[in-house]
Coordinates of C-alpha atoms in Angstrom, one line a residue:
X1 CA 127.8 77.5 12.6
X2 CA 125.7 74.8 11.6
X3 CA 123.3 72.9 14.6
X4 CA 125.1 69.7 14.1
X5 CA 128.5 71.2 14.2
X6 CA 127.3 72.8 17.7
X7 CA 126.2 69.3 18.7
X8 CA 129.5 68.5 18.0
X9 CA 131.7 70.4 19.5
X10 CA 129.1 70.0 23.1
X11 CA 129.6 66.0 22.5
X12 CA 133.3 66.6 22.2
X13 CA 133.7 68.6 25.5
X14 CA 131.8 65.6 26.9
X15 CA 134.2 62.9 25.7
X16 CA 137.2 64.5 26.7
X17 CA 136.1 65.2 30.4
X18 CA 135.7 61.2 30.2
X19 CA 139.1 60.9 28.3
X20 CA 140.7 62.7 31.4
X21 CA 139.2 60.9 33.9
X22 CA 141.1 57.3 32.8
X23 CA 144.1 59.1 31.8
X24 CA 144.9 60.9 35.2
X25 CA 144.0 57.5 36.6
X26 CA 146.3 55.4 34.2
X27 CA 147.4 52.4 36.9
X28 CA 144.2 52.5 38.6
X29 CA 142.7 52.1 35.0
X30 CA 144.8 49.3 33.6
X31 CA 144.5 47.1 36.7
X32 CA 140.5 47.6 36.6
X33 CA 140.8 46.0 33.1
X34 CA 143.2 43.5 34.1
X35 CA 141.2 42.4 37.2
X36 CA 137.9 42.5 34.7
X37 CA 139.6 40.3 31.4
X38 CA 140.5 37.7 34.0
X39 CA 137.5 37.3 35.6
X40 CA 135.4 37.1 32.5
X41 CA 137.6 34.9 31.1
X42 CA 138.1 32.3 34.0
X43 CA 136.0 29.6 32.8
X44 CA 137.1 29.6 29.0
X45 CA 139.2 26.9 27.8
X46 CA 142.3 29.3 27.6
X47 CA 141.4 30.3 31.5
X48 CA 141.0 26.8 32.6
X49 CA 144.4 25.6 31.1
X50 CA 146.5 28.8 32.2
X51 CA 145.0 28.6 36.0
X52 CA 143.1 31.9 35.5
X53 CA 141.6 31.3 38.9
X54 CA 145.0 31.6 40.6
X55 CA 145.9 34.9 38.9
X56 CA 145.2 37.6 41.5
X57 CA 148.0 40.4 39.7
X58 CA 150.3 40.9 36.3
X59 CA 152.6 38.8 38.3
X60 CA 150.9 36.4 38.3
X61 CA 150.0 36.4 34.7
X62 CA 153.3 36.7 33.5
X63 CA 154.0 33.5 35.6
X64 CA 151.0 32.1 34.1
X65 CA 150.6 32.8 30.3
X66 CA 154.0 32.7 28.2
X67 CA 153.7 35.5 25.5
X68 CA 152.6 34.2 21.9
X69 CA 152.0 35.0 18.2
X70 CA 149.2 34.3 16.5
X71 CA 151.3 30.9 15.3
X72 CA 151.9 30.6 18.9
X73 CA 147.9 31.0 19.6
X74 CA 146.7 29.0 16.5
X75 CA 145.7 25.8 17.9
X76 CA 143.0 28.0 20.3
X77 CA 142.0 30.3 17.5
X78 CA 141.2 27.3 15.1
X79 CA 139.1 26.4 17.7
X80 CA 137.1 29.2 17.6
X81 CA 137.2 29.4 13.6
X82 CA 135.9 26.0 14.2
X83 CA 132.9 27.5 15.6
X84 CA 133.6 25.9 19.3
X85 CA 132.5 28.6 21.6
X86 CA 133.9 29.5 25.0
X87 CA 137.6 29.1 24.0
X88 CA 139.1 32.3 23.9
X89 CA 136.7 34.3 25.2
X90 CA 132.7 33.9 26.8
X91 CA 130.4 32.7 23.7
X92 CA 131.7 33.1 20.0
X93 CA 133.2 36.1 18.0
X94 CA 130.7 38.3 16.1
X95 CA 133.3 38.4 13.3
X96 CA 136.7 37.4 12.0
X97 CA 139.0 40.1 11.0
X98 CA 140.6 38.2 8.4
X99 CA 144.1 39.3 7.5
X100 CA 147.6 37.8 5.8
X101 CA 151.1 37.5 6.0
X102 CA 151.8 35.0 8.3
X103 CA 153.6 31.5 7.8
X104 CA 150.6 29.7 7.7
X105 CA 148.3 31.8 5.5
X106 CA 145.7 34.3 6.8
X107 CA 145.0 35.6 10.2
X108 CA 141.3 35.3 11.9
X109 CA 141.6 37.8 14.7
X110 CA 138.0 37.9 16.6
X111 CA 136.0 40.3 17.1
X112 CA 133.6 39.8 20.0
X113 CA 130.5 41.9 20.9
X114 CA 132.5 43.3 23.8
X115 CA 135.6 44.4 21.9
X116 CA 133.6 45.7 18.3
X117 CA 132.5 49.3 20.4
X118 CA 135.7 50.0 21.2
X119 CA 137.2 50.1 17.5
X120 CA 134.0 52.2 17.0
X121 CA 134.4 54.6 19.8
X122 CA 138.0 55.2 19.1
X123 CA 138.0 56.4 15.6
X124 CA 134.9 58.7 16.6
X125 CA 137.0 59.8 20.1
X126 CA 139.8 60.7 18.0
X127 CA 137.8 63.0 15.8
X128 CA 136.1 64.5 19.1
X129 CA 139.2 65.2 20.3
X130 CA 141.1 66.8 18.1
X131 CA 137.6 69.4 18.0
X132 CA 138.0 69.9 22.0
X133 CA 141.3 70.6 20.8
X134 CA 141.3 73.0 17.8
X135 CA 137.5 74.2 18.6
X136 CA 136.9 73.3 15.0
X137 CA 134.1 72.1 13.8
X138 CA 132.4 72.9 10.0
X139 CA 134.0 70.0 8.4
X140 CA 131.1 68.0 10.0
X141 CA 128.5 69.6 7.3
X142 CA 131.0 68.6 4.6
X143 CA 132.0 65.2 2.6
X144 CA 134.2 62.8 4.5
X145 CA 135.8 60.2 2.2
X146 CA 137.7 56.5 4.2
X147 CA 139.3 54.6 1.7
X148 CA 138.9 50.9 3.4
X149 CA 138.5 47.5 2.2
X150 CA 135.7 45.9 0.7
X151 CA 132.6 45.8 3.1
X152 CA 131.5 42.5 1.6
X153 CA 131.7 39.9 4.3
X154 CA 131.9 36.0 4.2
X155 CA 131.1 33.4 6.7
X156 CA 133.1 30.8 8.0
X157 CA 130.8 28.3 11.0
X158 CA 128.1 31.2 11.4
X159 CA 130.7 33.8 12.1
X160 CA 131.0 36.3 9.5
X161 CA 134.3 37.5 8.1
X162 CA 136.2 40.5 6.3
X163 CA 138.8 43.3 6.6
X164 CA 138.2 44.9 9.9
X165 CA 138.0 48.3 8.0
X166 CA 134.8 46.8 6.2
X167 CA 133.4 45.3 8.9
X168 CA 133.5 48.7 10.7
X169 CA 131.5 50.3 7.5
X170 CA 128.7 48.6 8.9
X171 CA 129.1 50.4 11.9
X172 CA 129.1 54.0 10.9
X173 CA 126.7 55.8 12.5
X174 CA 123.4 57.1 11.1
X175 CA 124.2 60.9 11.7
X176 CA 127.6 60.5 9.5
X177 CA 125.9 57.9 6.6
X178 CA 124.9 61.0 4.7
X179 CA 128.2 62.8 4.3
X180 CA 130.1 59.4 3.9
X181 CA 131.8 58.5 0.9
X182 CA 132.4 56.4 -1.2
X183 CA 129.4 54.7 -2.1
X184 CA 128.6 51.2 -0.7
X185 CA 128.6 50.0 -4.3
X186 CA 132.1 51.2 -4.9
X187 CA 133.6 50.7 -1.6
X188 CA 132.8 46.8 -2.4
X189 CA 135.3 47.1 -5.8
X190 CA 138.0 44.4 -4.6
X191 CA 140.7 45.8 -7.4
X192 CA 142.2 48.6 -5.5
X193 CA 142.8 50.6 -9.1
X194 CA 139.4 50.1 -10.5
X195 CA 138.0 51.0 -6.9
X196 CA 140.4 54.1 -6.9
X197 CA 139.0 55.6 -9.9
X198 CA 135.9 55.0 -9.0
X199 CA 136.6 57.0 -5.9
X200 CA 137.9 59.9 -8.2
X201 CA 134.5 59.7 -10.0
X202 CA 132.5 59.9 -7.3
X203 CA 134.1 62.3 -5.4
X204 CA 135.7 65.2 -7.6
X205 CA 132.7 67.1 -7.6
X206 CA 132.1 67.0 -4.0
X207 CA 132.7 69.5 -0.9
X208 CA 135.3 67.0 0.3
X209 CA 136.0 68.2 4.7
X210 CA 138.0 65.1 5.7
X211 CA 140.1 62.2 4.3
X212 CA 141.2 59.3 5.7
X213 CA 143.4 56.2 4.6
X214 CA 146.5 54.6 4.9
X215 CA 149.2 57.7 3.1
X216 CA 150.4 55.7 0.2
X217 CA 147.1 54.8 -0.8
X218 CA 145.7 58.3 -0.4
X219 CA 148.0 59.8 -2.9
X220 CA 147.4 57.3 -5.5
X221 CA 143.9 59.0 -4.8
X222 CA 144.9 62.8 -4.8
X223 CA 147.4 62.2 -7.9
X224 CA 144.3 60.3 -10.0
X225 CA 142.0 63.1 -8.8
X226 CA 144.6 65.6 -10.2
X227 CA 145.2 64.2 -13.0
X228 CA 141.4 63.7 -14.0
X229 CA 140.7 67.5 -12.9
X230 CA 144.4 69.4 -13.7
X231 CA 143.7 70.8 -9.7
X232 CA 145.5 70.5 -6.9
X233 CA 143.4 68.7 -4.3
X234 CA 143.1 71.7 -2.2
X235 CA 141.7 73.8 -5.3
X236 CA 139.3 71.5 -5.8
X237 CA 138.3 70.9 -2.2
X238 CA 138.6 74.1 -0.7
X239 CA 137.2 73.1 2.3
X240 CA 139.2 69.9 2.9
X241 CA 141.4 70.8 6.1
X242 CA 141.9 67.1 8.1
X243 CA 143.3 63.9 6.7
X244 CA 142.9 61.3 8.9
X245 CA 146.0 58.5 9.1
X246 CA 147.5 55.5 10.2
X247 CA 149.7 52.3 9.8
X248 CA 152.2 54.5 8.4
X249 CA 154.6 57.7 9.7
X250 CA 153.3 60.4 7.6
X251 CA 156.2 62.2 7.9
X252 CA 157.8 61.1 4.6
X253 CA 154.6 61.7 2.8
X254 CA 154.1 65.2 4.3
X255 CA 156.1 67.2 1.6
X256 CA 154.2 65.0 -1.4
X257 CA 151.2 65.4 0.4
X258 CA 151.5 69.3 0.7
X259 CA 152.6 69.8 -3.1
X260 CA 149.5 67.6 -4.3
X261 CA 147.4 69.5 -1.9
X262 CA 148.9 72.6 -2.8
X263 CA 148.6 74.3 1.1
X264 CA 149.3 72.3 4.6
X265 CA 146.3 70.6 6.2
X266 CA 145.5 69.7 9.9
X267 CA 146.8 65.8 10.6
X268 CA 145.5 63.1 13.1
X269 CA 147.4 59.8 13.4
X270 CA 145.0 56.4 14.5
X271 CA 146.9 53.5 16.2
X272 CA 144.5 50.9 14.7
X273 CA 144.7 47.1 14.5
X274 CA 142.4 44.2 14.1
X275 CA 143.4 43.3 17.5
X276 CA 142.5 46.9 19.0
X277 CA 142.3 50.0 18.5
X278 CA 145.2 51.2 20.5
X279 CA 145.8 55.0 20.9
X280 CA 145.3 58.4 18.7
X281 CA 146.8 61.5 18.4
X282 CA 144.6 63.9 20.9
X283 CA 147.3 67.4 20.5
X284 CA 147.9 69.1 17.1
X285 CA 150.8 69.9 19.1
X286 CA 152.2 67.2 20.3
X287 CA 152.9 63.8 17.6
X288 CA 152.5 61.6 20.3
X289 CA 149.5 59.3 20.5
X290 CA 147.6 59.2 23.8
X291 CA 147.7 55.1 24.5
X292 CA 143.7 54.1 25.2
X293 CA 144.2 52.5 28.7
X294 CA 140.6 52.2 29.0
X295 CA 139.4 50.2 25.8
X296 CA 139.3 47.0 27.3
X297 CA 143.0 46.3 26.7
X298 CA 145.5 45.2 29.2
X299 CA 149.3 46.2 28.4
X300 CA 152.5 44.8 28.9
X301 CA 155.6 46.1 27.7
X302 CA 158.9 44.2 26.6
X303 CA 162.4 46.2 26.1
X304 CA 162.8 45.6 22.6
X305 CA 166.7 44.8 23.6
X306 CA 165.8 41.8 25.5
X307 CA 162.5 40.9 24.0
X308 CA 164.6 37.7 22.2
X309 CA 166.4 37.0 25.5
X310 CA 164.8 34.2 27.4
X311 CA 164.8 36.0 30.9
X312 CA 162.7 39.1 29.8
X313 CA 160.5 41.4 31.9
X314 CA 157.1 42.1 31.3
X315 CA 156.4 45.5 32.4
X316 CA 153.0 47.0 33.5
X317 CA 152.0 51.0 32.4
X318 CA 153.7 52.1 35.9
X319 CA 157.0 50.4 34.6
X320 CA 157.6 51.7 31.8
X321 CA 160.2 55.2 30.7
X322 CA 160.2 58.0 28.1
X323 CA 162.3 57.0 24.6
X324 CA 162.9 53.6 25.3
X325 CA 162.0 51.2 22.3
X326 CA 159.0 48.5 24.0
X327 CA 157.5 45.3 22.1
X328 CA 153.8 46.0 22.9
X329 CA 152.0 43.0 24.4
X330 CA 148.1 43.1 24.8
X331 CA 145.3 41.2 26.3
X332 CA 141.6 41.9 25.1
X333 CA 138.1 41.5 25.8
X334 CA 138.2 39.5 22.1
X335 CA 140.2 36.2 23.8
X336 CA 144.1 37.7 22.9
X337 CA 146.1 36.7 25.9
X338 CA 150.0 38.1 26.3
X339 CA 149.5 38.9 22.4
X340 CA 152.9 39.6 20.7
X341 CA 151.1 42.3 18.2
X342 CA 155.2 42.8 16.6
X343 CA 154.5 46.7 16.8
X344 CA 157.2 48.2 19.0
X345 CA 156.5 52.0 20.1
X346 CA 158.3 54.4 22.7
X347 CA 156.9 56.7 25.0
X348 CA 156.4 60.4 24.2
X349 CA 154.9 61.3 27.6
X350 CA 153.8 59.5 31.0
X351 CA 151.6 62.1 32.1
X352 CA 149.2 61.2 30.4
X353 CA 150.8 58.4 28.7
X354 CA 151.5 58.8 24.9
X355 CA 153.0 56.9 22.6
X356 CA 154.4 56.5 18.9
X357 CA 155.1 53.6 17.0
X358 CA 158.7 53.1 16.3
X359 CA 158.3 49.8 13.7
X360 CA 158.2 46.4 14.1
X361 CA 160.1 43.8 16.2
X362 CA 160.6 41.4 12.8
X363 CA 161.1 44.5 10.4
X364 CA 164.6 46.0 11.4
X365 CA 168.2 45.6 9.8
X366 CA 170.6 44.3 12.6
X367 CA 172.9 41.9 9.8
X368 CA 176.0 43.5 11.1
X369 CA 174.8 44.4 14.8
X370 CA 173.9 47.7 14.4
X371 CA 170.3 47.5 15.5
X372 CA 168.4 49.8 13.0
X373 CA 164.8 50.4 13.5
X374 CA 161.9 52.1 11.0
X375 CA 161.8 54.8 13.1
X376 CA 165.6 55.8 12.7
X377 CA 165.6 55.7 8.7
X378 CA 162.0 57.9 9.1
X379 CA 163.5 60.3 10.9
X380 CA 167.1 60.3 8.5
X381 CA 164.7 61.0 5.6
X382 CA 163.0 63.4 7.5
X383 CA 166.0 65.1 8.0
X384 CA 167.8 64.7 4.8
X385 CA 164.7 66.1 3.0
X386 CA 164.3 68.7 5.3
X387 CA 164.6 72.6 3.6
X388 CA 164.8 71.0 0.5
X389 CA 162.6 70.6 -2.5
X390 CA 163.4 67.0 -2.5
X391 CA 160.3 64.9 -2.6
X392 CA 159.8 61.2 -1.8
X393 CA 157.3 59.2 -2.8
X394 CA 158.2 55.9 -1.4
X395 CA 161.3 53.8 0.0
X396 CA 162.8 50.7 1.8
X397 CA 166.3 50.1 3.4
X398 CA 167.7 46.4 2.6
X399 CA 171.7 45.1 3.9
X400 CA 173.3 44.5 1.2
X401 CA 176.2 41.7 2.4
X402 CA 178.2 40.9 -0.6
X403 CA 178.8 43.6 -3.2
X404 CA 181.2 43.1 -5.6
X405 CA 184.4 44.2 -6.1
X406 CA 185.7 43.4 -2.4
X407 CA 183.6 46.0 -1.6
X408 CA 182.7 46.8 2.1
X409 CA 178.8 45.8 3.0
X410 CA 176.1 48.2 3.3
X411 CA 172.7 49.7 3.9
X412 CA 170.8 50.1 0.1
X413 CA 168.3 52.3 0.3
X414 CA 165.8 51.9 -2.6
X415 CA 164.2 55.4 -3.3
X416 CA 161.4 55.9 -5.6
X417 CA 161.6 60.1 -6.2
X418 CA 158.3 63.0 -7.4
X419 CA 161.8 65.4 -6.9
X420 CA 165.0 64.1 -7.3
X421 CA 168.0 65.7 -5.3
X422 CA 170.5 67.5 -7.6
X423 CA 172.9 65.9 -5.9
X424 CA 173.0 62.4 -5.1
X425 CA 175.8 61.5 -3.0
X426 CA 175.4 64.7 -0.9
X427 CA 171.7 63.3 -0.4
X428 CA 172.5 60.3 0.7
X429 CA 175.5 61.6 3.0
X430 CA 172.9 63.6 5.0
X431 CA 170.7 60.4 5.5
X432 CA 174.0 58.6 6.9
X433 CA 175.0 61.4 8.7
X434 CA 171.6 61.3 10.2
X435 CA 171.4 57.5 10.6
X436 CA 174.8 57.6 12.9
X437 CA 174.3 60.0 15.1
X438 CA 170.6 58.3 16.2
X439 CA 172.3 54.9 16.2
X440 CA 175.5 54.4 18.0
X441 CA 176.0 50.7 16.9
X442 CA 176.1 52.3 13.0
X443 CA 178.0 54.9 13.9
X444 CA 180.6 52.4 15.2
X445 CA 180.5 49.8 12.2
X446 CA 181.0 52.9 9.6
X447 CA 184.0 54.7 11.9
X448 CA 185.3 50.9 12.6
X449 CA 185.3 49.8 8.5
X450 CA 182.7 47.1 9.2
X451 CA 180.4 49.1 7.2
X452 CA 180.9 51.8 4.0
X453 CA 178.1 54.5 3.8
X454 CA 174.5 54.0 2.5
X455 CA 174.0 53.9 -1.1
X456 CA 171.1 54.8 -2.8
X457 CA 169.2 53.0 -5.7
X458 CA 166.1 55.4 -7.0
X459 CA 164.0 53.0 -8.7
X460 CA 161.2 53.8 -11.5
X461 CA 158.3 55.2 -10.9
X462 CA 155.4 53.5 -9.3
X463 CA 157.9 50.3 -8.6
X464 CA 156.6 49.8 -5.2
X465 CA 152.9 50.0 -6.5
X466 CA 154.2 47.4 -8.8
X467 CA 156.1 45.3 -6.3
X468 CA 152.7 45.9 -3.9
X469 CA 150.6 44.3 -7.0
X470 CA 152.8 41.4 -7.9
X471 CA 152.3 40.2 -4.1
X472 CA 148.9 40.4 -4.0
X473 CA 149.0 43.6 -1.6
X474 CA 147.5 46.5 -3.6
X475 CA 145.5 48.9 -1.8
X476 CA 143.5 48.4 0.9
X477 CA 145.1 48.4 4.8
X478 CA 148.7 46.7 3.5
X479 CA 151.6 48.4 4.3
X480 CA 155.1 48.4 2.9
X481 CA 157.7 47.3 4.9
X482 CA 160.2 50.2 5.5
X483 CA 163.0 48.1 6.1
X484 CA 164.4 44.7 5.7
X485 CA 166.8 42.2 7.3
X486 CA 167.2 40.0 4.0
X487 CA 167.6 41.0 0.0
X488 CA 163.7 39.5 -0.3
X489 CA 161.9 42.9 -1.2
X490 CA 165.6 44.3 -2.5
X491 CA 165.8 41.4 -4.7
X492 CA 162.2 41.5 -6.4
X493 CA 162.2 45.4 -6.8
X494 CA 165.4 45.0 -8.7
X495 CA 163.9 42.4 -11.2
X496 CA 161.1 45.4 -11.2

């Protein structure tokens, strides 16, 4: 055992004795944060014009600060892109993490000197943990590969801007520069395929220990690096036990992911956002991811059930159950107040608290009622593949309202197959089958004749690379939505 893989594992023990400290505390912990945002905050122009001197609780909040979007929050963050300071938050950002997708174009979420060391200390925490947990270690002497965006950074008023995964290259600590890959040249390629092969280039001949990225894009990397080398990724890293994830479920991805590899790996899943880092997974033995209460975040949490109903609650970490679908609302030492992230997530565990992410409060299929989350249709693939050879590479769920033929309506499941089923209808029966009996409101449109079963149309390969490219959203931290309540993803992979 190597001296710095002994360091490690002493550094680790450290961090988790910390890590226990909040969690057993969790209330006592959140209202410290609370009672420390407002106060900070007070003189701000969002604290002036929401009273923050008169907020003494959460109560009072909630009375205080309606929840927002970032539409909802615009006119205050233009502000601050403006390069007005005091309006959020004490002072002025020390970057934008500049995103799209919204109505209006792209996203400037700040990133203050306050809120930076927490995205830091999280993705090095979760790495700590999971030694404190296994008690290994080596893969610290090896290679560690984190396929981000583009470091490169703008300026807009004096602040700069960039992807919040190449802002925080800049902040990767001295002891890990060495074994970090990619290059800085090559991590700066903006096409995601020229930067991809690049990778592969660099890295093929390398003692690869850890690999971290968004799932989709990391296979595109292991099935370029196999087909440069003929290997399977874990022939040609032998030492490569740990991929690092998040944004995603990996579950769909595991059985690719194993079959490119060639042998299972060791997994730990990252809550990340530009707004926050938000929780990790800290148990190989437990999924759920242990919510950071203490990363200068305050929660609130919405039943996703009433979260459209004008009468909602707002509940604090105290409030809240096990398996019950919440629209996660934060507040943060970078100037979010009663944020609407869209993330919804349930509860694992309330001692400590651990969550995972159960999709998003826009991306669900509810055209006939029936209420259908990501999570569900991960979990009917999950099942449906299960003990089978089948493998998926990627997929999306769509209504489809008017079929011909007098046809009932239905879910259409688009399916892009590495192992097709030998049997189609009895693969997509088992995802039904699964999809009902997690979601009574299905279950009750396809027994009452409202709905006929799910169909399935597999589509070509590397059609949602394609769909991904022709939107401008190849690569990098974008995510495919893994279902739909409209035809408008249906509709252009069909043209595809």
């Amino acid at each position: 055992m190597s001296l710095k893989s002994i360091a490690a594992k002493l550094f680790a023990g450290y961090i988790q004795r910390k890590t226990d400290a909040w969690a057993s505390r969790p209330v006592e912990t959140q209202q410290r944060i609370f009672s420390d945002l407002i106060s900070k905050a007070g003189q701000t122009s969002f604290g002036k014009d929401h009273g923050f001197d008169q907020i003494f609780s959460p109560a009072d909040f909630a009375r205080r600060v309606p929840v927002r979007d970032y539409e909802e929050l615009k006119s205050y963050v233009d502000l601050v892109v403006q390069g007005k300071p005091d309006v959020l938050w004490p002072g002025k950002p020390l970057y934008f993490a500049k995103t799209s997708g919204t109505t209006s174009g792209a996203k400037y979420i700040p990133l203050t000197k306050e809120s930076m060391p927490y995205h830091i200390s999280a993705a090095r925490n979760a790495i700590l943990s999971y030694i404190a947990d296994t008690g290994k270690a080596d893969f610290v002497d090896g290679k560690m590969i984190f396929l981000q965006g583009s470091p490169e950074l703008e300026e807009k008023n004096g602040i700069k801007l960039g992807r919040l995964s190449g802002i925080a290259a800049h902040f990767v600590p001295g002891y890990l520069q060495r074994n970090r890959m990619p290059s800085w040249e090559t991590n700066c390629i903006e096409d995601w395929e020229t930067k991809v092969d690049a990778v592969v280039e660099e890295t093929h001949a390398e003692n690869m220990t850890v690999i971290s990225g968004i799932p989709s894009w990391v296979q595109m990397y292991f099935e370029r690096l196999q087909r440069k080398t003929g290997k399977k990724v874990g022939e040609l890293f032998p030492d490569f036990n740990l991929f690092i994830y998040g944004g995603v479920n990996f579950e769909p991805y595991r059985a690719k992911f194993e079959s490119l590899i060639g042998r299972k790996v060791d997994s730990i899943e990252l809550f990340p956002a530009s707004e926050g880092f938000f929780a990790y997974q800290d148990k190989q033995a437990d999924k759920g991811m242990l919510l950071l209460l203490d990363a200068g975040i305050f929660y609130e949490f919405i039943k996703a059930d009433e979260f459209f109903n004008e009468n909602h609650r707002r509940l604090t970490i105290g409030e809240v159950e096990l398996n019950t679908n919440y629209v996660m609302i934060i507040s943060t030492n970078a100037g979010l107040w009663a944020y609407n992230l869209g993330d919804t997530i349930q509860f694992t565990s309330l001692k400590p608290y651990k969550v995972v992410v159960s999709g998003r409060i826009k991306h669900f299929i509810s055209a006939f009622g029936e209420h259908v989350i990501a999570k569900e249709v991960e979990q009917a693939m999950q099942d449906a593949v299960s003990g089978t050879n089948i493998q998926i590479s990627e997929f999306t769920v769509a209504p489809q309202i008017t079929p011909e033929n007098d046809e009932l309506p239905y879910h259409e499941w688009f399916i892009e197959f590495e192992q097709e089923p030998k049997d189609l209808k009895a693969f997509a029966t088992a995802l039904d089958e699964s999809l009902q009996q997690q979601n009574s409101y299905y279950w009750d449109l396809i027994n009452g004749k409202v709905l006929q079963p799910l169909k399935i149309t597999p589509v070509v390969r590397d059609a949602f690379q394609n769909y991904m490219k022709s939107i401008g959203k190849l690569g990098g931290q974008n995510k495919l939505p893994r279902l739909s309540n409209d035809r408008k993803i249906a509709d252009l992979l069909e043209k595809l």
